Every structure is written in C-alpha cells, then in structure tokens.
Amino acid sequence: MISQLRQLALSKQGLSTQEQFGVGLPATLNAIEHLGYVQIDTLSVVERAHHHVLWSRVADYDLHHLNQLISEQQVFEYWYHAASYLPMRDYRYALPNMMAVRNGESRYHTNVEQHLMAELLARVRGEGPLRLRDFDMRDKLKGSWWSWGPSRRALDKLFMQGDLMVCGRNGMEKVYDIAERCLPEDIDLSLPTLRDYAVYLFDTTLKAHGVFTWKQLLHLKTGKPMRDTMREVLDERIDAGVVTAFDIADAASLYVDSKALEQVSVTNAAVKILSPFDNVLIHRERLSTLFGFDYRMECYVPAAKRVFGYFSLPILYADKFVARIDCKAHRAEQRLEVLSLNLEDVMLDRDQFFPELNKQLQRFANFNNCTLLDSKVISY
C-alpha cells in the first residue's frame, strides 16, 4: 500500500513524467497552477530553486519563462510559506496577509518610516518600474548597509502590503512597479473569508500532493479559528468520500485523494535530481512518513558537522529517495563538480541506476550552463 501512496504522491507532483504539464511556456504555467506555488530561493551553488523545481517537471523549461509569465500577468510573486511564484488566479488569497501587514497585525515590518514609504511609492508611480539600486541611496551614504537600511525596510513593507509588486527580475535583482499596473483588469479582489481561505489551502494541497498530513494542511498557519475551520473542511471531505484517511504505524495519519488512488499507475524507473526546496520535500514529517527519507539541509550547519555536504540534492529513483548528491556549479569554468554521492540504505539495481544517474547529471550540468561534468566520485 505504501508504494501505491508514493506513486500517487509523485504523480500528483508531476514527477512521474515530464510530459504531464505539456511543453514550453504553457507547461510552466500549468505546473505552477497545479503545484499552487514554487518557492524562490537565493542560494546559487547550483541553479536557483525556483528554476530547478520547474526544470524537474517541464522537459524544455527555459529560465526566461518566469519573467515572461510575470509580464503576461499569469503569475505573481508573494509569500506562501516563503517567497514564491503563485498563480495570478489565486491573488485574492494573498489579500488577508497583505491586510495584516498594512494594519500592523504582523510582527514583521514594524520599524518602518511612513514618510519614506510614501516617497518610494510616489517615485515608482511617477517614474515607472524601478530596481533597488534606483532608489534613494542616502542610507548607504550615511554608512549603513543599503540592503537592511530604512529604505529597504520601507520597500519590503510596500511589497508585503500589496502596494508594490515585482514586475520582473534581472537574475535575483527585483524590479518593482505599482500593483495597479501589474494586475489584470478583471482580477478578483474580494477578500476571502476564513472558510474560503481554508478551502483554498485544502484544495491546493489535495491537487498538488494527493497524499498529505494534517500538519501539512496547516503548514505555518496558526490560530485556533484556522485549525477549527480546517478541521470542518477536512471532516466534510472525508464524509463526502473525497479523501480517505489511512493510519500508518507509528506515524501521523495520511489523507488520500480517494478518486486518484483508484487510478494511480506505476511510476517509471527514472532518476530525478531534485532541489532541496522542491515541493515534494518541503514537509519533512510527511516526507519521512511516506518515503522513509529523513532530509536536512546542511548549508546552515557548521562545516565540521556536515554529513552529506553543503548543498546535497536528493535523488529520486522510481518511487524511492535513494541518494544525496552534493554538487557545485563553477560558472566561470562552465564546470559542474560532483563533490560527493551518498547512497541510502535501500535495494538498488546499480547496473540500471548508475547509467541513468550519469545521464541525468549531464542533463543537470547543461541546465546549469556547464559544458564539463566533473563526476570522478561516481563509480559503479
């Protein structure tokens, strides 16, 4: 049964086949809309997480797709459980958080000068899209660091409360414009009720994962009203037969898409090199329960205490996580270096696995714009 649940989860995540979402720009949009969000990350040891997640699911993914979808008002940047690309159709579900920031209900974005916010907003409104470097640099001239000075805090709050939006990126450098110029004319700006929001979270999780835990439904969502409302939604869906509860020994219950479980097919024995921020990995408790894979990023761990490497990438093979590979892209040399490979304690057909891994590593090197693959640590 556990293998069937794994196959369902991977199929729902678009990791069973790279043709699931189609090809080209429409496939990238389909993937984002299906997943519900794609997390943005600044770490650049290898290609950044938001590109990596989409490359793992869209065979001909292009790094320009995200900027193009932003310019076409199909997706937008905001906060999910972290900074993310989100489908524009879900914009209204970001409004409660924007309102909380604007009303001072958030414990973040409190030490901000209102007059400075007004100045920055007026500049963007009058001059058009601007980058960080285009704004008033007096913070820097006073000796403080621009990235964390008053102007940066004001800009962040304007973004978080919805006055400014990111209208594009040059690498990781954001370009800001006023929200009115970034939103479609027919966008729904009605504020969702608590139940609306709970249903949105539930439906997004069901569609994107197929197999999930209670904790996953409420990931970083706090407060008794939300817990009570989500419990009502879950109970209703169980009663209606939409989801089925499965109890796993010594683990949290798993809730499963009942209809999808009946239609699940066997996962192909393909190798996937995934980002540490991949949607299938982000809920660590569920990852351990469903896949028996205990994963921890070690880039925040002191070097002497690392076991698998600074930025080890999980390797998926069929329906199991079978290894972790630590890579580094030396972009000036166009060389992808494999620093280490650590196999999990699982049954593995090495004669089949390693040729597939080497093919995927070459594809991963190409994705990282590296012509040379330095993989001396890998052997049969």
Coordinates of C-alpha atoms in Angstrom, one line a residue:
M1 CA 0.0 0.0 0.0
I2 CA 2.8 2.4 0.9
S3 CA 4.3 2.0 -2.6
Q4 CA 0.9 2.9 -4.2
L5 CA 0.7 6.0 -2.0
R6 CA 4.2 7.1 -3.0
Q7 CA 3.3 6.6 -6.7
L8 CA 0.2 8.7 -6.2
A9 CA 2.1 11.5 -4.5
L10 CA 4.8 11.6 -7.2
S11 CA 2.2 11.6 -10.0
K12 CA 0.3 14.5 -8.3
Q13 CA 3.6 16.4 -8.1
G14 CA 4.3 15.9 -11.8
L15 CA 7.4 13.9 -11.1
S16 CA 6.3 10.7 -12.8
T17 CA 6.8 12.1 -16.3
Q18 CA 8.0 15.4 -17.7
E19 CA 5.2 15.4 -20.3
Q20 CA 2.5 15.8 -17.6
F21 CA 2.2 19.6 -18.0
G22 CA 2.9 19.8 -21.7
V23 CA 5.7 21.7 -23.3
G24 CA 7.0 25.3 -23.4
L25 CA 5.7 28.3 -21.6
P26 CA 2.2 26.9 -21.2
A27 CA 3.7 23.9 -19.4
T28 CA 5.5 26.1 -17.0
L29 CA 2.2 28.0 -16.2
N30 CA 0.4 24.6 -15.9
A31 CA 3.0 23.4 -13.4
I32 CA 2.8 26.5 -11.2
E33 CA -1.0 26.4 -11.2
H34 CA -1.1 22.8 -10.4
L35 CA 1.6 22.9 -7.6
G36 CA 0.0 26.1 -6.2
Y37 CA 3.4 27.8 -5.6
V38 CA 7.0 27.5 -6.5
Q39 CA 9.4 28.7 -3.8
I40 CA 12.0 31.3 -4.6
D41 CA 15.5 30.9 -3.1
T42 CA 18.7 33.0 -3.4
L43 CA 21.2 30.2 -2.9
S44 CA 23.2 29.7 -6.1
V45 CA 25.5 26.8 -5.6
V46 CA 23.6 25.3 -8.4
E47 CA 20.8 26.9 -10.4
R48 CA 18.3 28.5 -8.1
A49 CA 15.4 26.6 -6.6
H50 CA 12.5 28.2 -8.4
H51 CA 14.1 27.3 -11.8
H52 CA 15.3 23.8 -10.5
V53 CA 11.7 22.8 -9.4
L54 CA 10.3 23.7 -12.8
W55 CA 13.1 22.1 -14.7
S56 CA 12.4 18.9 -12.9
R57 CA 8.9 18.9 -14.3
V58 CA 9.0 20.6 -17.7
A59 CA 11.3 19.0 -20.2
D60 CA 12.0 22.1 -22.2
Y61 CA 11.9 24.6 -19.3
D62 CA 13.6 27.9 -20.0
L63 CA 14.9 30.3 -17.4
H64 CA 13.1 33.2 -19.1
H65 CA 9.7 31.6 -18.6
L66 CA 9.1 33.1 -15.2
N67 CA 9.7 36.7 -16.3
Q68 CA 7.5 36.1 -19.3
L69 CA 4.6 34.8 -17.2
I70 CA 5.0 37.8 -14.8
S71 CA 4.9 40.2 -17.7
E72 CA 1.8 38.4 -19.1
Q73 CA 0.2 38.8 -15.6
Q74 CA -0.2 35.0 -15.4
V75 CA 1.8 34.6 -12.1
F76 CA 2.9 36.9 -9.4
E77 CA 5.5 37.0 -6.5
Y78 CA 4.3 37.0 -2.9
W79 CA 4.5 35.0 0.3
Y80 CA 3.1 31.4 0.6
H81 CA 5.0 29.8 3.4
A82 CA 8.1 31.5 1.9
A83 CA 8.8 33.8 -1.0
S84 CA 7.2 32.2 -4.0
Y85 CA 5.8 32.4 -7.5
L86 CA 2.0 32.0 -7.4
P87 CA -0.8 31.7 -10.0
M88 CA -2.4 35.0 -10.6
R89 CA -5.8 33.4 -10.3
D90 CA -5.1 32.9 -6.6
Y91 CA -4.2 36.5 -6.0
R92 CA -7.2 37.2 -3.7
Y93 CA -5.9 34.6 -1.2
A94 CA -2.8 36.8 -0.6
L95 CA -5.1 39.7 0.4
P96 CA -5.5 38.7 4.1
N97 CA -1.8 38.7 4.7
M98 CA -1.4 42.0 2.9
M99 CA -4.1 43.5 5.1
A100 CA -2.5 42.1 8.2
V101 CA 0.8 43.8 7.3
R102 CA -0.9 47.1 6.4
N103 CA -2.9 47.1 9.7
G104 CA 0.2 46.3 11.8
E105 CA -1.0 42.9 12.8
S106 CA 2.1 41.2 11.6
R107 CA 5.1 41.0 13.9
Y108 CA 7.3 41.8 10.9
H109 CA 7.7 45.1 9.0
T110 CA 7.0 47.3 12.1
N111 CA 10.1 49.5 12.2
V112 CA 9.3 51.4 9.0
E113 CA 9.1 55.2 8.3
Q114 CA 5.7 56.0 6.8
H115 CA 7.0 59.2 5.1
L116 CA 9.7 57.1 3.4
M117 CA 7.1 54.6 2.2
A118 CA 5.1 57.4 0.7
E119 CA 8.3 58.8 -1.1
L120 CA 9.2 55.4 -2.6
L121 CA 5.7 54.7 -3.7
A122 CA 5.4 58.1 -5.4
R123 CA 8.7 57.6 -7.2
V124 CA 7.5 54.3 -8.7
R125 CA 4.1 55.7 -9.6
G126 CA 5.8 58.7 -11.3
E127 CA 8.9 57.1 -12.9
G128 CA 7.7 53.6 -13.7
P129 CA 9.3 50.3 -12.8
L130 CA 12.4 50.7 -10.6
R131 CA 15.1 48.4 -9.2
L132 CA 16.6 48.5 -5.7
R133 CA 19.6 50.3 -7.0
D134 CA 17.4 53.1 -8.5
F135 CA 16.1 54.2 -5.1
D136 CA 17.4 56.9 -2.8
M137 CA 20.8 55.8 -1.6
R138 CA 21.1 58.1 1.4
D139 CA 21.1 55.1 3.7
K140 CA 24.4 54.0 2.1
L141 CA 25.8 57.5 2.2
K142 CA 25.2 57.6 5.9
G143 CA 27.3 54.5 6.3
S144 CA 24.6 51.9 6.9
W145 CA 24.2 48.9 4.6
W146 CA 21.5 49.6 1.9
S147 CA 20.2 46.1 1.9
W148 CA 19.0 46.4 5.5
G149 CA 18.5 50.2 5.9
P150 CA 15.3 52.2 6.3
S151 CA 14.7 52.4 2.5
R152 CA 14.9 48.7 2.1
R153 CA 12.5 48.1 5.0
A154 CA 10.1 50.6 3.5
L155 CA 10.3 48.9 0.2
D156 CA 9.7 45.5 1.7
K157 CA 6.6 46.7 3.6
L158 CA 5.2 48.3 0.4
F159 CA 5.6 44.9 -1.3
M160 CA 4.2 42.9 1.6
Q161 CA 1.1 45.1 2.0
G162 CA 0.4 44.9 -1.7
D163 CA 1.2 48.5 -2.9
L164 CA 4.1 47.4 -5.0
M165 CA 4.6 44.1 -6.9
V166 CA 7.6 42.6 -8.6
C167 CA 7.2 43.0 -12.3
G168 CA 10.4 41.2 -13.3
R169 CA 13.8 40.1 -12.2
N170 CA 17.3 40.5 -13.6
G171 CA 18.9 37.4 -12.1
M172 CA 17.9 37.9 -8.5
E173 CA 17.5 41.6 -8.7
K174 CA 13.9 42.6 -8.4
V175 CA 12.1 45.2 -10.5
Y176 CA 9.1 46.9 -8.7
D177 CA 6.0 48.6 -10.1
I178 CA 2.7 49.7 -8.5
A179 CA 0.2 47.0 -8.1
E180 CA -2.4 48.6 -10.4
R181 CA -0.1 48.2 -13.4
C182 CA 0.8 44.6 -12.6
L183 CA -2.7 43.2 -12.0
P184 CA -5.1 42.1 -14.8
E185 CA -8.1 44.4 -15.2
D186 CA -10.5 41.5 -14.3
I187 CA -8.7 40.3 -11.2
D188 CA -10.9 39.2 -8.3
L189 CA -10.1 41.5 -5.3
S190 CA -12.7 40.2 -2.9
L191 CA -11.4 39.4 0.5
P192 CA -11.8 35.7 1.2
T193 CA -13.5 34.6 4.4
L194 CA -11.6 32.3 6.8
R195 CA -13.5 29.3 5.3
D196 CA -12.7 30.4 1.8
Y197 CA -9.1 30.5 2.7
A198 CA -9.2 27.1 4.4
V199 CA -10.9 25.6 1.4
Y200 CA -8.2 27.1 -0.9
L201 CA -5.4 25.6 1.3
F202 CA -7.1 22.3 1.3
D203 CA -7.9 22.1 -2.4
T204 CA -4.4 23.3 -3.3
T205 CA -2.8 20.6 -1.1
L206 CA -5.2 17.9 -2.4
K207 CA -4.5 18.7 -6.0
A208 CA -0.7 19.1 -5.7
H209 CA 0.0 16.2 -3.4
G210 CA -2.8 13.7 -3.3
V211 CA -1.4 12.3 -0.1
F212 CA -1.0 14.7 2.9
T213 CA -1.0 15.0 6.7
W214 CA -2.9 17.3 9.0
K215 CA 0.2 19.2 9.8
Q216 CA 0.9 19.7 6.1
L217 CA -2.6 21.3 5.6
L218 CA -1.8 23.9 8.3
H219 CA 1.9 24.4 7.5
L220 CA 2.9 27.6 9.3
K221 CA -0.8 28.6 9.6
T222 CA -1.5 29.4 13.3
G223 CA -4.5 30.2 15.4
K224 CA -7.5 28.2 16.8
P225 CA -10.0 29.7 14.3
M226 CA -8.0 28.4 11.4
R227 CA -7.5 25.0 13.0
D228 CA -11.2 24.6 13.7
T229 CA -12.2 25.7 10.2
M230 CA -9.7 23.4 8.5
R231 CA -11.0 20.5 10.7
E232 CA -14.5 21.2 9.5
V233 CA -13.4 21.2 5.8
L234 CA -11.4 18.0 6.3
D235 CA -14.3 16.2 8.0
E236 CA -16.7 17.3 5.3
R237 CA -14.4 16.0 2.6
I238 CA -13.9 12.7 4.4
D239 CA -17.7 12.3 4.8
A240 CA -18.2 13.0 1.1
G241 CA -15.6 10.4 0.2
V242 CA -13.3 12.9 -1.5
V243 CA -10.4 11.9 0.8
T244 CA -9.8 8.7 2.7
A245 CA -7.8 8.5 6.0
F246 CA -5.0 5.9 6.3
D247 CA -3.3 5.2 9.6
I248 CA 0.4 4.4 9.3
A249 CA 2.1 2.6 12.1
D250 CA 3.9 5.0 14.5
A251 CA 3.2 7.9 12.3
A252 CA 0.6 10.6 11.6
S253 CA -2.5 9.7 9.6
L254 CA -2.3 10.2 5.9
Y255 CA -5.2 11.7 4.0
V256 CA -5.5 10.5 0.4
D257 CA -7.3 11.6 -2.7
S258 CA -9.8 8.7 -3.0
K259 CA -10.6 9.0 -6.7
A260 CA -6.9 9.5 -7.7
L261 CA -5.9 6.4 -5.6
E262 CA -8.1 4.2 -7.8
Q263 CA -6.4 5.5 -11.0
V264 CA -2.7 5.6 -9.9
S265 CA -0.3 3.9 -12.3
V266 CA 3.2 2.5 -11.7
T267 CA 6.0 5.2 -11.7
N268 CA 8.6 4.8 -14.3
A269 CA 12.1 3.9 -13.0
A270 CA 13.6 7.3 -13.8
V271 CA 16.2 9.3 -11.9
K272 CA 15.4 12.8 -10.7
I273 CA 17.9 15.2 -9.2
L274 CA 15.7 17.5 -7.1
S275 CA 16.1 20.8 -5.4
P276 CA 16.2 20.9 -1.6
F277 CA 13.3 23.3 -1.9
D278 CA 11.2 21.0 -4.1
N279 CA 7.5 21.0 -3.3
V280 CA 7.6 17.2 -2.7
L281 CA 10.3 17.6 0.0
I282 CA 9.2 20.7 1.9
H283 CA 7.0 18.9 4.5
R284 CA 9.7 16.9 6.3
E285 CA 7.4 14.9 8.6
R286 CA 5.3 13.8 5.6
L287 CA 8.5 13.0 3.7
S288 CA 9.6 10.7 6.4
T289 CA 6.3 9.0 6.9
L290 CA 5.6 8.4 3.2
F291 CA 9.1 7.9 1.8
G292 CA 11.1 6.9 4.8
F293 CA 13.5 9.7 3.9
D294 CA 14.9 12.0 6.6
Y295 CA 16.3 15.0 4.9
R296 CA 18.0 18.1 6.3
M297 CA 19.8 20.9 4.5
E298 CA 23.3 21.3 5.8
C299 CA 24.2 24.7 4.3
Y300 CA 23.3 26.1 7.7
V301 CA 25.2 23.5 9.6
P302 CA 28.9 24.2 10.6
A303 CA 31.2 22.5 8.1
A304 CA 32.6 20.1 10.7
K305 CA 29.2 18.7 11.5
R306 CA 28.0 18.2 7.9
V307 CA 27.4 14.6 6.9
F308 CA 26.2 14.9 3.2
G309 CA 27.6 18.2 2.1
Y310 CA 26.8 21.9 2.0
F311 CA 24.0 21.7 -0.6
S312 CA 23.2 18.0 -1.1
L313 CA 20.5 17.3 -3.6
P314 CA 18.0 14.4 -3.0
I315 CA 18.0 11.8 -5.8
L316 CA 14.6 10.2 -6.6
Y317 CA 14.6 6.8 -8.4
A318 CA 11.2 5.4 -9.3
D319 CA 9.2 5.8 -6.0
K320 CA 12.2 6.0 -3.6
F321 CA 14.7 8.5 -2.5
V322 CA 17.9 6.6 -3.0
A323 CA 20.8 9.0 -2.6
R324 CA 22.1 12.5 -1.9
I325 CA 24.5 14.3 -4.2
D326 CA 26.5 17.4 -3.4
C327 CA 27.2 19.5 -6.5
K328 CA 28.7 22.9 -7.2
A329 CA 28.5 24.8 -10.4
H330 CA 31.7 26.6 -11.3
R331 CA 30.1 29.0 -13.7
A332 CA 33.3 30.8 -14.8
E333 CA 34.8 27.5 -15.8
Q334 CA 31.4 26.1 -17.1
R335 CA 32.1 23.1 -14.9
L336 CA 29.7 21.2 -12.7
E337 CA 31.6 19.5 -9.9
V338 CA 30.2 16.5 -8.0
L339 CA 31.7 16.7 -4.6
S340 CA 30.1 13.6 -3.0
L341 CA 27.5 10.9 -3.6
N342 CA 25.9 9.2 -0.6
L343 CA 23.6 6.2 -1.2
E344 CA 20.7 5.5 1.1
D345 CA 20.2 2.1 2.6
V346 CA 17.7 0.8 0.0
M347 CA 17.7 -2.0 -2.5
L348 CA 19.2 -0.7 -5.7
D349 CA 20.0 -2.2 -9.1
R350 CA 23.3 -0.5 -9.6
D351 CA 23.7 -1.6 -13.2
Q352 CA 20.5 0.2 -14.0
F353 CA 20.7 3.1 -11.6
F354 CA 24.2 4.5 -12.4
P355 CA 23.9 4.8 -16.2
E356 CA 20.6 6.7 -15.6
L357 CA 22.2 8.9 -12.9
N358 CA 25.1 9.8 -15.2
K359 CA 22.6 10.7 -18.0
Q360 CA 20.7 12.9 -15.6
L361 CA 23.9 14.5 -14.3
Q362 CA 24.8 15.5 -17.8
R363 CA 21.4 17.0 -18.3
F364 CA 21.7 18.8 -14.9
A365 CA 25.1 20.1 -16.0
N366 CA 23.6 21.5 -19.2
F367 CA 20.8 23.1 -17.1
N368 CA 23.5 24.8 -15.0
N369 CA 25.1 26.1 -18.2
C370 CA 28.1 23.8 -17.6
T371 CA 29.7 22.0 -20.5
L372 CA 32.0 19.9 -18.3
L373 CA 30.8 17.4 -15.8
D374 CA 33.4 16.6 -13.2
S375 CA 32.0 13.4 -11.6
K376 CA 35.0 11.4 -10.6
V377 CA 33.4 10.4 -7.2
I378 CA 30.7 8.4 -9.0
S379 CA 31.6 4.8 -9.9
Y380 CA 29.7 1.6 -10.4

